[in-house]
PDB file of C-alpha atoms in Angstrom:
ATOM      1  CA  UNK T  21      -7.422  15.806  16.839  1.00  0.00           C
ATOM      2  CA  UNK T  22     -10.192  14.835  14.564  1.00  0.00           C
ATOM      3  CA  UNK T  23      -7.874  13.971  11.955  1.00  0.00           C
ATOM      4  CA  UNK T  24      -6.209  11.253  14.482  1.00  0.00           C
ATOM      5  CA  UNK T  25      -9.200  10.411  15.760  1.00  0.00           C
ATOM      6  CA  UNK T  26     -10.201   9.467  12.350  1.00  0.00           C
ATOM      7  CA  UNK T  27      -6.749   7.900  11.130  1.00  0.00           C
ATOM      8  CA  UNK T  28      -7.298   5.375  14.453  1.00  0.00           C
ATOM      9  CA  UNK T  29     -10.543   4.153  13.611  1.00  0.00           C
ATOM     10  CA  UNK T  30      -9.735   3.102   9.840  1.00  0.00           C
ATOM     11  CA  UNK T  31      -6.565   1.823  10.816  1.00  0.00           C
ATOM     12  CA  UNK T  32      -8.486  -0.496  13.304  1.00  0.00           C
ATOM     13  CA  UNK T  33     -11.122  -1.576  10.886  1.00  0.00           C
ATOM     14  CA  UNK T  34      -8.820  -2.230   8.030  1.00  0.00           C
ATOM     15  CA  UNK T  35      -6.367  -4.461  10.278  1.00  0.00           C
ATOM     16  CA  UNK T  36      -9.378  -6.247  12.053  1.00  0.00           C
ATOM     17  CA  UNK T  37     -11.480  -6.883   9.371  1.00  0.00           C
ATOM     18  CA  UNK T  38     -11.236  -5.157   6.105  1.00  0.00           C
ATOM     19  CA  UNK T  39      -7.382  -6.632   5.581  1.00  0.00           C
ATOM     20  CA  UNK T  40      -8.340  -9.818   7.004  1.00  0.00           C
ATOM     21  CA  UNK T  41     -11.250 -10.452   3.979  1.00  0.00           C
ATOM     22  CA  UNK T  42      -9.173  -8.804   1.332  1.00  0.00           C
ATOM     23  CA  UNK T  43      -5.964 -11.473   2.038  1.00  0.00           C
ATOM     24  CA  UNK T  44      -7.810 -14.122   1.778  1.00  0.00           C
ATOM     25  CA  UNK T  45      -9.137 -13.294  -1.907  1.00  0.00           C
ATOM     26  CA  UNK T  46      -6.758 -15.089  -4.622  1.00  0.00           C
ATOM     27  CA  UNK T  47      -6.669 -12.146  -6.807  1.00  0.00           C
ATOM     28  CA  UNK T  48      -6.184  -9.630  -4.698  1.00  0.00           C
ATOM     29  CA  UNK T  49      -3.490  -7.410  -4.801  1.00  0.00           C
ATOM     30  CA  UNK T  50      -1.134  -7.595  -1.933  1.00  0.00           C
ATOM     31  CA  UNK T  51       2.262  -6.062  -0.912  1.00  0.00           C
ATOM     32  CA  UNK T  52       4.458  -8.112   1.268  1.00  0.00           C
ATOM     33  CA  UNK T  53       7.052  -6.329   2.991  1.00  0.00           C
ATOM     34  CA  UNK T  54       9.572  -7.812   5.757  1.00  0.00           C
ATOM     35  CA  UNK T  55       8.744  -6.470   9.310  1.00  0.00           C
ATOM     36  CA  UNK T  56      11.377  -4.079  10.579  1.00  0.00           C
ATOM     37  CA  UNK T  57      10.889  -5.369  14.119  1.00  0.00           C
ATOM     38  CA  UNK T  58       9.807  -8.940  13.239  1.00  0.00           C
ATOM     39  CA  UNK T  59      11.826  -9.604  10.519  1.00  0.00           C
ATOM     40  CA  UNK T  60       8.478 -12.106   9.155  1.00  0.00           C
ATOM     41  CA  UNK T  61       6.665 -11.623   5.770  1.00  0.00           C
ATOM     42  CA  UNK T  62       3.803  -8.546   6.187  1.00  0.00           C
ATOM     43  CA  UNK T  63       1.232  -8.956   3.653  1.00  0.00           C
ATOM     44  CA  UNK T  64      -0.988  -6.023   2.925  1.00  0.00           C
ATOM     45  CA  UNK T  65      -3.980  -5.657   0.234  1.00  0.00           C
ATOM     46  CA  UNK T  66      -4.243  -2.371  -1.754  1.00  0.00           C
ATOM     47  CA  UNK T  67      -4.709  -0.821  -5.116  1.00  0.00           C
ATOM     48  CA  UNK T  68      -2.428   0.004  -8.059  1.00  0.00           C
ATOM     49  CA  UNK T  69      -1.387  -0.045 -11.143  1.00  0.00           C
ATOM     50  CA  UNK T  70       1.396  -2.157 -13.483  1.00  0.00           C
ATOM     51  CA  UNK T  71       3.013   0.156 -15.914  1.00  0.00           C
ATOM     52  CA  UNK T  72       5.751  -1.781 -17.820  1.00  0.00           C
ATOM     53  CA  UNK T  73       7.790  -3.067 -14.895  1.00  0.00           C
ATOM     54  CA  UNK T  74       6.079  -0.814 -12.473  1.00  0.00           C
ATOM     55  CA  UNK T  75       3.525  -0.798  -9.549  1.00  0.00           C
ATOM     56  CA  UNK T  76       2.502   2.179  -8.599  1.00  0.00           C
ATOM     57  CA  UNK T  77       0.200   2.661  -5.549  1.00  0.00           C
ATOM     58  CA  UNK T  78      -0.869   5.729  -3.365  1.00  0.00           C
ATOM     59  CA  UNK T  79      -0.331   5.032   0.516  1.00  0.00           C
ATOM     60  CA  UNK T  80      -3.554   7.043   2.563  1.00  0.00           C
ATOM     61  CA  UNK T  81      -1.356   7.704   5.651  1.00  0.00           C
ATOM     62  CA  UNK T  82       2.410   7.967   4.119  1.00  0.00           C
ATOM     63  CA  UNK T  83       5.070   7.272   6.004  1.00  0.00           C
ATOM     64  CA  UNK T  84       2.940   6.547   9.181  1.00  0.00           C
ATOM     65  CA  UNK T  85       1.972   3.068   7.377  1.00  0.00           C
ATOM     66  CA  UNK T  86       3.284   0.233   8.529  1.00  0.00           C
ATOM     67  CA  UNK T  87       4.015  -0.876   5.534  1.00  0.00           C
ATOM     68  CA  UNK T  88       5.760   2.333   4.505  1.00  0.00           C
ATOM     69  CA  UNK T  89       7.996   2.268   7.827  1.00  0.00           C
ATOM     70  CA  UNK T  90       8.940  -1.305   6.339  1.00  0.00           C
ATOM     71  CA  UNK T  91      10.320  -0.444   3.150  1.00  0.00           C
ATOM     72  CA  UNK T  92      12.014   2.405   4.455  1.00  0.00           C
ATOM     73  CA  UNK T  93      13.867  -0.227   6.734  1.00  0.00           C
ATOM     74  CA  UNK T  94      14.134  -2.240   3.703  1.00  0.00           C
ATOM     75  CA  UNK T  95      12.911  -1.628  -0.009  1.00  0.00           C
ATOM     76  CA  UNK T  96      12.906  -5.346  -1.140  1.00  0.00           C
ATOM     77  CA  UNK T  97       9.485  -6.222  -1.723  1.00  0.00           C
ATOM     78  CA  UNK T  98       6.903  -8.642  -3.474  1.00  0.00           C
ATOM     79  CA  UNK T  99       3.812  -7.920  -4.896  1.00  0.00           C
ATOM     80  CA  UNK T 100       1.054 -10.173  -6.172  1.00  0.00           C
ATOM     81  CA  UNK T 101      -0.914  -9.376  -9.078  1.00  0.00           C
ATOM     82  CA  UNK T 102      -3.781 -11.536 -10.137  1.00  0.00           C
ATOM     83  CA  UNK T 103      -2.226 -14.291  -8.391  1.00  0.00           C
ATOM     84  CA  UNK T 104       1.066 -14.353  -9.462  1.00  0.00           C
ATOM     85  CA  UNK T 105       3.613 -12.752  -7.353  1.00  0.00           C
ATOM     86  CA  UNK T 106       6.696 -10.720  -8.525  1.00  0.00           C
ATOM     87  CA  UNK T 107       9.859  -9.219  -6.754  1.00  0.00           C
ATOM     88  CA  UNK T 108      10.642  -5.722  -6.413  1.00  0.00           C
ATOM     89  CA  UNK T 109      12.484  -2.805  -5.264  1.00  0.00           C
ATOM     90  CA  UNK T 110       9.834  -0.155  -3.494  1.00  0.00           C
ATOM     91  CA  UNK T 111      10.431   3.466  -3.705  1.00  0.00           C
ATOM     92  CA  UNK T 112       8.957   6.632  -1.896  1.00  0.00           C
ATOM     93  CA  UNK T 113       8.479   9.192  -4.460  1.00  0.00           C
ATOM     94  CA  UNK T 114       7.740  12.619  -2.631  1.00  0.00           C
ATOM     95  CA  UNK T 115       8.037  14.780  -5.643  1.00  0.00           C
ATOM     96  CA  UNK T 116       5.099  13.115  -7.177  1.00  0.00           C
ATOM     97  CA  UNK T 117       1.669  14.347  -7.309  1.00  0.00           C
ATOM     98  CA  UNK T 118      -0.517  11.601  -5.140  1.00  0.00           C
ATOM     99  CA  UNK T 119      -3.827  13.184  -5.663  1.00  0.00           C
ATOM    100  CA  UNK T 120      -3.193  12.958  -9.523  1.00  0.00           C
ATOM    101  CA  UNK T 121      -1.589   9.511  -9.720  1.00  0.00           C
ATOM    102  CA  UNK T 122      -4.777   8.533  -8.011  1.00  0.00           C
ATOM    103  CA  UNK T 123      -6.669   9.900 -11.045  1.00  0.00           C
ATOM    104  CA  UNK T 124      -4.775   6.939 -13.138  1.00  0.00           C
ATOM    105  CA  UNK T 125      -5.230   3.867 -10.883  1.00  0.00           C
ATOM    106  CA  UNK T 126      -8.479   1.949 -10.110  1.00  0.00           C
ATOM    107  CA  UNK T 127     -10.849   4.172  -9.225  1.00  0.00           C
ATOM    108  CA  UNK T 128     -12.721   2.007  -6.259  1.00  0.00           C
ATOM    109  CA  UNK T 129      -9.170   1.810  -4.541  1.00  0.00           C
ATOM    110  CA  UNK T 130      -8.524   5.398  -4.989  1.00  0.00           C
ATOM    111  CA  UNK T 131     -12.032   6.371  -3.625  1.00  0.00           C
ATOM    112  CA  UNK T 132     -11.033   5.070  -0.146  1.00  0.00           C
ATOM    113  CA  UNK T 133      -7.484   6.488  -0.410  1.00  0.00           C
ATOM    114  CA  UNK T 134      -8.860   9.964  -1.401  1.00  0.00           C
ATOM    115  CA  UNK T 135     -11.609   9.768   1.582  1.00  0.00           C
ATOM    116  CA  UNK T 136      -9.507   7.795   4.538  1.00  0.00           C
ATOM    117  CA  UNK T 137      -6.286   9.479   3.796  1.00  0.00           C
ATOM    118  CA  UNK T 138      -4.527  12.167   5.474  1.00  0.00           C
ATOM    119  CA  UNK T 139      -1.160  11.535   4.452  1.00  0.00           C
ATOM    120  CA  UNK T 140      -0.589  10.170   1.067  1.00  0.00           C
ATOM    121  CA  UNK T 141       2.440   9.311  -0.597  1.00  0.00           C
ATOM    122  CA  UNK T 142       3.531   7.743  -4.244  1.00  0.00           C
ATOM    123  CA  UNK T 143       5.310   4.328  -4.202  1.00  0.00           C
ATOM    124  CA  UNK T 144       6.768   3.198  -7.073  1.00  0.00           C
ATOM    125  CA  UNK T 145       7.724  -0.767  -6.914  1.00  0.00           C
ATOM    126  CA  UNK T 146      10.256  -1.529  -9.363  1.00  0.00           C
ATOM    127  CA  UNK T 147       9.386  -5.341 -10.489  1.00  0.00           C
ATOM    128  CA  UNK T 148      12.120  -7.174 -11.335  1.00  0.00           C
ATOM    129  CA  UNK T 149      10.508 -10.208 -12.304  1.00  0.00           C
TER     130      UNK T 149
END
């Protein structure tokens, strides 16, 4: 109950005001997925990594995100990284370890994923340009 209780209120802050701040930042690093129900462009911040032609990113509550519900309903995705957005094909990757790909991607991001999250899950975004 406390767990919910918890995942509520951060959901509430980011989407009403962290999110809201972080969008609006040209650098920032944003995921946009299409909206399952919607079908318009969802634009999220967050934290990552680029590997080669990867992004790899820890979501804090898994498959109850949003934007994890999204790319399940479809895996084409963008991503912009300092300011300059690329296409991409998102993946779910439950084999992976999140708590130690966290340990390789910017630590400030990865604080609040570790402390917030109750759920998280590897996504690998396979950049195709």
């Amino acid at each position: 109950m406390a767990e919910d209780l918890r995942d509520r209120i951060t959901k509430l802050f980011q989407k009403n005001v962290a999110n809201r701040l972080m969008r609006a930042l040209p650098f920032q690093t944003l995921l946009e997925t299409t909206g399952r129900k919607s079908g318009q462009p969802r634009r999220t911040p967050l934290g990552g990594s680029r590997v080669g032609d990867q992004f790899w990113f820890v979501s804090e509550f898994g498959e109850r995100s949003h934007y994890i519900k999204n790319i399940q309903a479809d895996p084409r995705v963008r991503v912009r990284l300092n300011g300059r957005w690329h296409t991409g094909a998102a993946h779910l990757i439950h084999d992976d370890d999140p708590h130690e790909r966290l340990k390789s991607l910017p630590q400030f991001n990865s604080f609040g994923v570790r402390t917030f999250g109750t759920n998280l899950l590897t996504v690998r975004v396979d950049l195709i340009d």
